[in-house]
Every structure is written in structure tokens, then in C-alpha cells.
Tab-separated table of C-alpha atoms in Angstrom:
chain	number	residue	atom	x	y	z
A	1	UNK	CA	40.619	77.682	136.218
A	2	UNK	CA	42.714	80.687	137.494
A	3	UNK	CA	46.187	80.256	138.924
A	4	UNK	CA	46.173	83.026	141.565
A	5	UNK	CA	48.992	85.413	141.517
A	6	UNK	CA	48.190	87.169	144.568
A	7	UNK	CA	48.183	84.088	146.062
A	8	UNK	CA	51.553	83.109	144.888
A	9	UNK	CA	52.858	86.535	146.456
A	10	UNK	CA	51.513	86.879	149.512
A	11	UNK	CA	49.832	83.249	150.856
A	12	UNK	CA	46.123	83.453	152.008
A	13	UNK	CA	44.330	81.704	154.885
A	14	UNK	CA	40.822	80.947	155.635
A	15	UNK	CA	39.756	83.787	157.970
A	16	UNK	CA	38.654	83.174	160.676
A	17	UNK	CA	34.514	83.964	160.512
A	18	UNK	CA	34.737	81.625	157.719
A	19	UNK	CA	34.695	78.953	160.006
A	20	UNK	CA	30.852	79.903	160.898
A	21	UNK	CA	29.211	81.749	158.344
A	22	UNK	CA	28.747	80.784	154.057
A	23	UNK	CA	29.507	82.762	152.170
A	24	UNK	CA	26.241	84.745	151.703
A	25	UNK	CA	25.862	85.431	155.619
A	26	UNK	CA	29.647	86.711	155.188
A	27	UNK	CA	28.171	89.192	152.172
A	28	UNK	CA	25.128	90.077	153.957
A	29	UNK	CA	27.272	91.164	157.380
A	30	UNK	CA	29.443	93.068	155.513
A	31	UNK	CA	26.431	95.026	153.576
A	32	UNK	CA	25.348	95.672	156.805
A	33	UNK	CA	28.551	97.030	157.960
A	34	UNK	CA	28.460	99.772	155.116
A	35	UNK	CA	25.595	101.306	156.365
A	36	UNK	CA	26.449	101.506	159.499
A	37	UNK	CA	29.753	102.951	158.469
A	38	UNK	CA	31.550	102.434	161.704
A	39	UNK	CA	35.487	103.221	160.524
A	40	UNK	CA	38.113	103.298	163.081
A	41	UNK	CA	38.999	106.692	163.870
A	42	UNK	CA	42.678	105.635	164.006
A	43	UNK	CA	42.749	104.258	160.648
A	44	UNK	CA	45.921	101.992	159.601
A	45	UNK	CA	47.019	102.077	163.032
A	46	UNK	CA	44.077	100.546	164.459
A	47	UNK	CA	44.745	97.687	162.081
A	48	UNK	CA	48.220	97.320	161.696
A	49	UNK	CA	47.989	96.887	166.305
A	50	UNK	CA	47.466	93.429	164.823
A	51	UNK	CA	48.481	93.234	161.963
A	52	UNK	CA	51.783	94.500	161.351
A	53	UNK	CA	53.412	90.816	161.680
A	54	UNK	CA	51.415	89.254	158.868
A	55	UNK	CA	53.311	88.491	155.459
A	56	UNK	CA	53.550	91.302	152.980
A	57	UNK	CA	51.190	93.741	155.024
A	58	UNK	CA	53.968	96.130	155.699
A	59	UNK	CA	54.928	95.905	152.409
A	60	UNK	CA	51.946	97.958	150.956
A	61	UNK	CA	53.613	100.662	152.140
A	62	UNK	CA	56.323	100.431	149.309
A	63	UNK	CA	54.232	100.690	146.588
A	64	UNK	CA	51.600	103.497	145.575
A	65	UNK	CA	48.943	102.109	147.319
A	66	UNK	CA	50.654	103.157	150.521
A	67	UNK	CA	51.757	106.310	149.691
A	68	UNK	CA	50.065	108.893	152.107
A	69	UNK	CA	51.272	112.009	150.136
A	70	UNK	CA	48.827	110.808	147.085
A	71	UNK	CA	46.222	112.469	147.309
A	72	UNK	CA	43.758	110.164	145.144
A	73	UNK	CA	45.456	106.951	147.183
A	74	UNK	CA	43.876	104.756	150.076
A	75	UNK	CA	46.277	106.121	152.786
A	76	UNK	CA	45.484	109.973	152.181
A	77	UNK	CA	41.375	108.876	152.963
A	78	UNK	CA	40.157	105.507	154.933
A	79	UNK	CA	43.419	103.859	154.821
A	80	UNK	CA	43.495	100.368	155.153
A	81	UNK	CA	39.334	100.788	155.425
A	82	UNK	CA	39.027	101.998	151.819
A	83	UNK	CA	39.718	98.705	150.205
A	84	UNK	CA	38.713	96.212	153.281
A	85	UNK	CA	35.823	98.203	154.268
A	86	UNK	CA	34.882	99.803	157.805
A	87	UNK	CA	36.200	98.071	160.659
A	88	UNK	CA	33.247	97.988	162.992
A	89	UNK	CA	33.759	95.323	166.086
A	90	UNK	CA	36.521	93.316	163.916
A	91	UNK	CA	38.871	94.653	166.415
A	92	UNK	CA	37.385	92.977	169.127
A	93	UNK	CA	38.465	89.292	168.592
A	94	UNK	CA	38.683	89.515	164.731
A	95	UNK	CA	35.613	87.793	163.976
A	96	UNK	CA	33.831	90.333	162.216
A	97	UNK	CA	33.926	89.935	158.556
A	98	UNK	CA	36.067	92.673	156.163
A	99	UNK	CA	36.712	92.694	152.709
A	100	UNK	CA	39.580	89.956	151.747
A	101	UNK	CA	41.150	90.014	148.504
A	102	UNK	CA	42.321	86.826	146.617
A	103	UNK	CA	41.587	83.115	145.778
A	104	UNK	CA	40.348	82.050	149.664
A	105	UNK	CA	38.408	85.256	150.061
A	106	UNK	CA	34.592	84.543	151.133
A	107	UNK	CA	33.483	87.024	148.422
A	108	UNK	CA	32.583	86.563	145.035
A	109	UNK	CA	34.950	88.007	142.049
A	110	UNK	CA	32.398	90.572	141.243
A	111	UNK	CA	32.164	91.779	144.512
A	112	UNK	CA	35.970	91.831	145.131
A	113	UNK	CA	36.204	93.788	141.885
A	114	UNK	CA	33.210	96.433	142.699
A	115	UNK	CA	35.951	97.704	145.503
A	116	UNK	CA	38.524	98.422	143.252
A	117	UNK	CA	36.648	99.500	140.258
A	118	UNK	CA	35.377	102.076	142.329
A	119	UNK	CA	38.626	104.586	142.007
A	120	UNK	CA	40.241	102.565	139.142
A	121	UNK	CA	37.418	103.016	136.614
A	122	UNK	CA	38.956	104.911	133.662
A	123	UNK	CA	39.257	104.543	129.805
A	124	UNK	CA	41.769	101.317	129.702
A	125	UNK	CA	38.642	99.837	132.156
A	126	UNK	CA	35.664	100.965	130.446
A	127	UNK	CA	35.252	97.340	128.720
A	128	UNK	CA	35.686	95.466	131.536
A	129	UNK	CA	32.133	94.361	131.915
A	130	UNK	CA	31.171	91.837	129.493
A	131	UNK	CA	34.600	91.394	128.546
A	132	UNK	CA	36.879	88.117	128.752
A	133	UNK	CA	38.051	87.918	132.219
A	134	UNK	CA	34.783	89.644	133.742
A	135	UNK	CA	32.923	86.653	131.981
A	136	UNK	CA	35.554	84.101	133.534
A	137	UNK	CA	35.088	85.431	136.952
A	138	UNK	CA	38.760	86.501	137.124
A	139	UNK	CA	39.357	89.094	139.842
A	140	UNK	CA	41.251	91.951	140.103
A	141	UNK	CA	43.476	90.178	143.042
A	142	UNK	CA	43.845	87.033	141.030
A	143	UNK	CA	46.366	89.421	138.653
A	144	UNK	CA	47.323	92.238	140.813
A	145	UNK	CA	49.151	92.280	144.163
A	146	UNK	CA	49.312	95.664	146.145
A	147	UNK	CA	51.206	94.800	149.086
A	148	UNK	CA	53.915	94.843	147.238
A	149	UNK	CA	56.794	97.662	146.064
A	150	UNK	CA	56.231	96.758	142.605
A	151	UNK	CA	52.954	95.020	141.073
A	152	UNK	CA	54.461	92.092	139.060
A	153	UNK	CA	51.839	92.434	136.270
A	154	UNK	CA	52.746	95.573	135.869
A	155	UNK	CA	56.386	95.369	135.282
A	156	UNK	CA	58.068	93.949	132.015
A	157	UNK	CA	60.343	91.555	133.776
A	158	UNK	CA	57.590	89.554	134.948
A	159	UNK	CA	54.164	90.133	133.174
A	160	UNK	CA	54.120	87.020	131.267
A	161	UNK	CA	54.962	85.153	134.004
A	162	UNK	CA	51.725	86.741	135.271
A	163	UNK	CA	49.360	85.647	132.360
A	164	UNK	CA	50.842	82.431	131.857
A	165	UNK	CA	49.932	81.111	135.128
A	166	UNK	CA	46.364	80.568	133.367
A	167	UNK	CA	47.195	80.810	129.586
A	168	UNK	CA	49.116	78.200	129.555
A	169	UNK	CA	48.541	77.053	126.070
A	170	UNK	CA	50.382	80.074	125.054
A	171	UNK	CA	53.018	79.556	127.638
A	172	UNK	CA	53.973	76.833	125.702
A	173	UNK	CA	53.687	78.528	122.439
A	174	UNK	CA	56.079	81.228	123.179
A	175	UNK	CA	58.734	78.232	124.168
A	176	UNK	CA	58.587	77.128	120.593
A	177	UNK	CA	61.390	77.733	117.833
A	178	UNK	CA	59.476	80.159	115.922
A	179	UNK	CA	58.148	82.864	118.810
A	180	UNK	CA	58.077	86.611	119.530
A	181	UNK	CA	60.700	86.747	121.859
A	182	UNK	CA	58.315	86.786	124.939
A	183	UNK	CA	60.209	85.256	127.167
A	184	UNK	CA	63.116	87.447	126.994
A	185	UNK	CA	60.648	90.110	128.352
A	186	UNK	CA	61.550	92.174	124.822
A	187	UNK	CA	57.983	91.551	124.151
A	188	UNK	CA	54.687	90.959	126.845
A	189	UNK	CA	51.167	90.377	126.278
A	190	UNK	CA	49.790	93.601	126.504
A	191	UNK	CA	52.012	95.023	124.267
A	192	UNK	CA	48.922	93.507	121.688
A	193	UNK	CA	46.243	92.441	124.772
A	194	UNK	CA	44.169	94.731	126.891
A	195	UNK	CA	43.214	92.532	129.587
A	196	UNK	CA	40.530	95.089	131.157
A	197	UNK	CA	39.272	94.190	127.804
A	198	UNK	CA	38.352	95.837	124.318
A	199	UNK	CA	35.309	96.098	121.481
A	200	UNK	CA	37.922	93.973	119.467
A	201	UNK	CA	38.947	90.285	119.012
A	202	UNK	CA	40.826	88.711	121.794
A	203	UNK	CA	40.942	92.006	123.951
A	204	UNK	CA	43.575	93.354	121.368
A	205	UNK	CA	44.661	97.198	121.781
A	206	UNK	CA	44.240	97.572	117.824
A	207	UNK	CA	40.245	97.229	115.808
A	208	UNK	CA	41.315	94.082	114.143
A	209	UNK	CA	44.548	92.030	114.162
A	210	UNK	CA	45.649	92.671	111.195
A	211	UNK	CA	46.138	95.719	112.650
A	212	UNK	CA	47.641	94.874	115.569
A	213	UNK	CA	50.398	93.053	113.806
A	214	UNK	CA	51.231	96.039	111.246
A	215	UNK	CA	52.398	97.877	114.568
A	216	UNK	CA	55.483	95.956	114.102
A	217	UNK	CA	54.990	94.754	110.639
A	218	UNK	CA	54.405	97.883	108.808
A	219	UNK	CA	56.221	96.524	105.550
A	220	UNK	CA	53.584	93.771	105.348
A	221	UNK	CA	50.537	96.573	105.337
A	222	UNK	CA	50.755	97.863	101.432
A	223	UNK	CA	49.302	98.388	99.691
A	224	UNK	CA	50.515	96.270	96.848
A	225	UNK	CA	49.790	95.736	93.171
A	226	UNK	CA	49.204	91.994	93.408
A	227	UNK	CA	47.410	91.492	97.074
A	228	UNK	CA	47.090	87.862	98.632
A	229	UNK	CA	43.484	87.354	100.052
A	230	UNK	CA	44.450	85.490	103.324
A	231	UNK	CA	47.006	88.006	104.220
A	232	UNK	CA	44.730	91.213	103.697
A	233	UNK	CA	42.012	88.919	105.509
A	234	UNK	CA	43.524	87.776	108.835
A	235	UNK	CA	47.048	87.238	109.586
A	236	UNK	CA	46.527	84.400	111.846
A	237	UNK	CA	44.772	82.279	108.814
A	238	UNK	CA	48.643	81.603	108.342
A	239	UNK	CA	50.571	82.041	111.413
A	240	UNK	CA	50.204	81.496	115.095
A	241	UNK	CA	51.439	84.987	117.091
A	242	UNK	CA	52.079	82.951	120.140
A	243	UNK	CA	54.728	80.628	118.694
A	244	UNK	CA	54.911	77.548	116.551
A	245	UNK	CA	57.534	74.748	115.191
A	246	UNK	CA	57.546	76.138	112.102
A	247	UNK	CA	59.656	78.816	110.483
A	248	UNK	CA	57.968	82.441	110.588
A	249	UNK	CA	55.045	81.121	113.279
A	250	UNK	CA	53.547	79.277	110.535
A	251	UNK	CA	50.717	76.815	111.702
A	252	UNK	CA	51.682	74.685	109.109
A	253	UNK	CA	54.813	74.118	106.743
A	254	UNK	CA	54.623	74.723	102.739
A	255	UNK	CA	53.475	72.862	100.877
A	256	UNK	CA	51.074	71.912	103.112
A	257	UNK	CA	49.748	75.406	104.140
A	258	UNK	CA	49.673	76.700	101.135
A	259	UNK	CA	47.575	73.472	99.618
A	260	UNK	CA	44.917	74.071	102.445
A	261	UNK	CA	43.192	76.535	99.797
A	262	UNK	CA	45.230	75.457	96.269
A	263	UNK	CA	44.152	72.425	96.261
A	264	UNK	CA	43.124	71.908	93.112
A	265	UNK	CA	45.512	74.724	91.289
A	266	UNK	CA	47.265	72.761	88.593
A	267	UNK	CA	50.875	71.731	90.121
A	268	UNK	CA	49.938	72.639	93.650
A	269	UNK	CA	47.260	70.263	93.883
A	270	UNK	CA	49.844	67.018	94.147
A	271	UNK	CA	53.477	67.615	95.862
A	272	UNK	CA	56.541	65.805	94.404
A	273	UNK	CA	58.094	63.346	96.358
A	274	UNK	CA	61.806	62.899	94.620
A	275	UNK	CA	63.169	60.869	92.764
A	276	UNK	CA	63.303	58.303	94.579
A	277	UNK	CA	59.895	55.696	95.351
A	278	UNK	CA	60.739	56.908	98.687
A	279	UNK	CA	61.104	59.874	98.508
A	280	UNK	CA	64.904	60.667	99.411
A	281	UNK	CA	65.847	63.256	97.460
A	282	UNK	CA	63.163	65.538	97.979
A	283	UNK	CA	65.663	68.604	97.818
A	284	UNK	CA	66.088	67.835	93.966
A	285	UNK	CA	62.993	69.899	92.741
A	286	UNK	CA	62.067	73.175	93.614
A	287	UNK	CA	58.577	71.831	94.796
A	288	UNK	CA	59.372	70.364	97.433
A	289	UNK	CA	62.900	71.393	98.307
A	290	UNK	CA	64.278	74.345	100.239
A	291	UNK	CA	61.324	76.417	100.834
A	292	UNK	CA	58.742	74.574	98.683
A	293	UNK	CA	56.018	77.203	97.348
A	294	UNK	CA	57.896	79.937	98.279
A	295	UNK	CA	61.120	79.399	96.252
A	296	UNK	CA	59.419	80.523	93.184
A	297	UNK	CA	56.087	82.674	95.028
A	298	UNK	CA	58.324	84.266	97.479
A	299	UNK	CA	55.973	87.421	97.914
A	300	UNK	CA	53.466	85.986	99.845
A	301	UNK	CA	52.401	88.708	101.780
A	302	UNK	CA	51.966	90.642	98.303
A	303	UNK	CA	53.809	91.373	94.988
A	304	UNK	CA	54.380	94.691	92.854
A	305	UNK	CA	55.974	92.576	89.960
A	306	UNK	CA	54.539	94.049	86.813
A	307	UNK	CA	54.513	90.912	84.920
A	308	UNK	CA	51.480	89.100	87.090
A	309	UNK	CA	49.611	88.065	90.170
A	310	UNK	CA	52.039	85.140	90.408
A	311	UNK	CA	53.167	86.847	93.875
A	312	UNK	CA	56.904	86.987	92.626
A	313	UNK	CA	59.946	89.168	93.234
């Protein structure tokens, strides 16, 4: 289900004491290891004797991760041994299990996640568990890459990129005429989406999303003499935030849309089709020309016109 990122970055290989031991014996070795606690007393240098050649190792040392004046970071404690666990006899012919990170690692998501949860467990993380990507086994590496300078999830440039490798339905929403301009980078997806997860619908930042799209749209909010149910309900009965064909992210064109609940209010309940039997000159009534509904009930989103609900100017 899950594109890797990590793997995109930096290319994983089975390791080697995958060759003789499932999965569980891999667990159960490194469990073992823990106890024991056998870390080398020469830290990164003890691992980086081997390997300093392999792609994107060295390059954790551009990024925070590698940052030995941090006091709170990997490299000011175990090193290398904080995230892949104690070393034990893995320096004698590399056979001994540690902790790998990413879509060929022997370890489960959960237990790949437990490591890094354990210093990044704050407020933006406190819904993790239960939440979306906890429930679709997503790991932390499957995102996040920190043998790199910069984390491409966490820079503007490049987030989407990120989330669309799995969300692909919504890649190709945001590549439709009507779109928040996503892939211009002016916008990403957790400018609305906390993907650590959230108490609210779809992992949004905001309670609710009508909420969420009053960030931006704070003239739609009101209040307003004459409300409109749907839009004081749930913006999305009407639009699709990830993109759509249709003008203004509509999920479906007027009069269509509109006749999905006045369907049976007087002149809505039939549309004109010209004057033509074909229906040719459909631009020759306000019905069904122009913007249909909206040419006369342009104030959809609600009305302060003092002579009705009628949702006019």
C-alpha cells in the first residue's frame, strides 16, 4: 500500500541475517540485545569503520540528526546506537541483527516507530496511536529520511511529492483545473492535515472542516441573515478541496448540484434545454445558461438581502 520514501532516498537491501532468521527470531535477538546493553564504547566510529562507504550514511551528518552540539540529538548520547540499537558482536562479521529503518527492514512498523517515538513524542504526536497512518501500518521511515541535509517531508518544495507517493487519488485531484495550487508548493497538505494524526476528521489541524477551510475563507464564515444549510453543514457536501473539473472545486456543475437536494422545488425540479429539440441554444435562458442557478441565487454561501431567503445579491 505505501510507496516508501525513504526508500526512494536512500535504496535498502536485505541485510544480511535476513538470509537465516524470520522475522520474529530477528525481533527476539534484538530484545535480547537490549538487555544485555552491550554499546560500542567508540560509538559512530565503531560503525562508520564499515560503514562510511554506504549511500547516504555520511549524509546524516548534514542534517540535525547528526549534529553533535545538540544536546537532545543521537550524536551528543549513543550515536549511531540510539536509533539502531547496541551494537553487541555485529562488528564481528555483521551478522548480528540491529535496528533497520525502512520498507526491507525485518521489523514490524510498530516496532520501527517505538524507536523514534521514544524522543519525538510531543503534542503534534500525541494522536498518533489509533490514528490513520498508525492503523495503516505506515512507519515513521516510510515518510521521513534522516540521512539526509534536509528531510523532504519536511520542506515545502517537496512535501506533496511526499504524500502523494500513496495518496494518489489526490495526486490526481490537485492536477485538475479547479485545485488549490498544490503543486506550485504555495499550498501542502499539512497546511490542513496533521499526519501524526488528530481527534478530528481526516487528521485535519482544525475541530471540523468547516473550520479548516474558514482559515483561508474567512468571508464565507458569517454569519449571515439568510444562511444556506449545506454550507453551514460541511463544505465538502459541495466541493472537493483536493481538486475537481469543475469551476470553484465543485463535485458537480449547476444545475446538477444544486438539483441533488431541489429536486422537487418548483422550476428547479426540471432544467431547460433551449430552444431547440436539441438543445442548442442552451445559453438563451438564464436556467441553463452562463452559470445556471447561480445567475439569479448568486449568494450561495449566504445572503444579507433584506427582501428574502432567495440567497440573492
Amino acid at each position: 500500500m505505501v510507496v516508501m520514501a525513504f526508500a526512494t532516498a536512500m535504496p535498502a537491501t536485505a541485510a544480511k541475517w535476513d538470509d537465516k532468521m524470520s522475522p520474529q527470531e530477528v525481533e527476539a535477538v534484538l530484545d535480547k540485545k537490549f538487555v544485555e546493553g552491550k554499546y560500542s564504547p567508540k560509538g559512530a566510529d565503531s560503525c562508520l569503520m564499515c560503514h562510511r562507504k554506504g549511500e547516504g550514511v555520511m549524509d546524516i551528518f548534514k542534517g540535525p540528526h547528526g549534529d553533535m552540539t545538540h544536546s537532545k540529538g543521537p550524536m551528543a548520547g549513543l550515536q549511531c546506537e540510539a536509533c539502531h540499537g547496541p551494537m553487541g558482536s555485529h562488528n564481528r562479521g555483521g551478522k548480528e541483527p540491529m535496528i533497520t529503518f525502512g520498507s526491507e527492514s525485518s521489523l514490524s512498523p510498530e516496532k520501527q516507530n517505538s524507536v523514534c517515538m521514544s524522543c519525538h513524542q510531543d503534542d503534534e504526536r500525541m494522536n498518533w496511536n489509533g490514528g490513520h497512518h498508525d492503523n495503516a501500518d505506515v512507519a515513521c521511515a516510510d515518510c521521513h529520511n534522516i540521512h539526509v541535509a534536509k528531510d523532504p517531508v519536511l520542506e515545502k518544495q517537496t512535501e506533496v511529492a511526499v504524500c502523494t507517493n500513496c495518496h494518489t487519488k489526490q495526486k490526481a485531484d490537485l492536477h485538475k483545473r479547479s485545485a488549490h495550487p498544490m503543486k506550485w508548493a504555495e499550498m501542502t497538505c499539512s497546511d490542513c492535515h496533521n499526519p501524526h494524526g488528530t481527534l478530528a476528521e481526516a487528521d485535519l489541524n482544525k475541530p471540523s472542516i468547516n473550520k479548516s477551510c474558514y482559515e483561508c475563507h474567512a468571508e464565507k464564515r458569517g454569519p449571515k441573515l439568510w444562511e444556506h444549510a449545506p454550507v453551514t453543514e460541511n463544505c465538502v457536501s459541495c466541493h472537493n478541496p483536493h481538486g475537481s473539473v469543475n469551476d470553484g472545486m465543485l463535485k458537480t456543475r449547476a444545475p446538477q448540484l444544486c438539483q441533488q437536494c431541489h429536486a422537487s422545488d418548483g422550476h428547479a425540479s426540471a432544467a431547460y434545454l433551449g430552444n431547440t429539440p436539441f438543445g442548442g441554444e442552451v445559453g438563451n435562458n438564464a436556467f441553463t445558461g452562463g452559470r445556471s442557478c447561480l445567475n439569479c441565487h448568486s449568494q450561495v454561501h449566504g445572503s444579507n438581502h433584506p427582501s428574502g431567503k432567495l440567497l440573492q445579491r
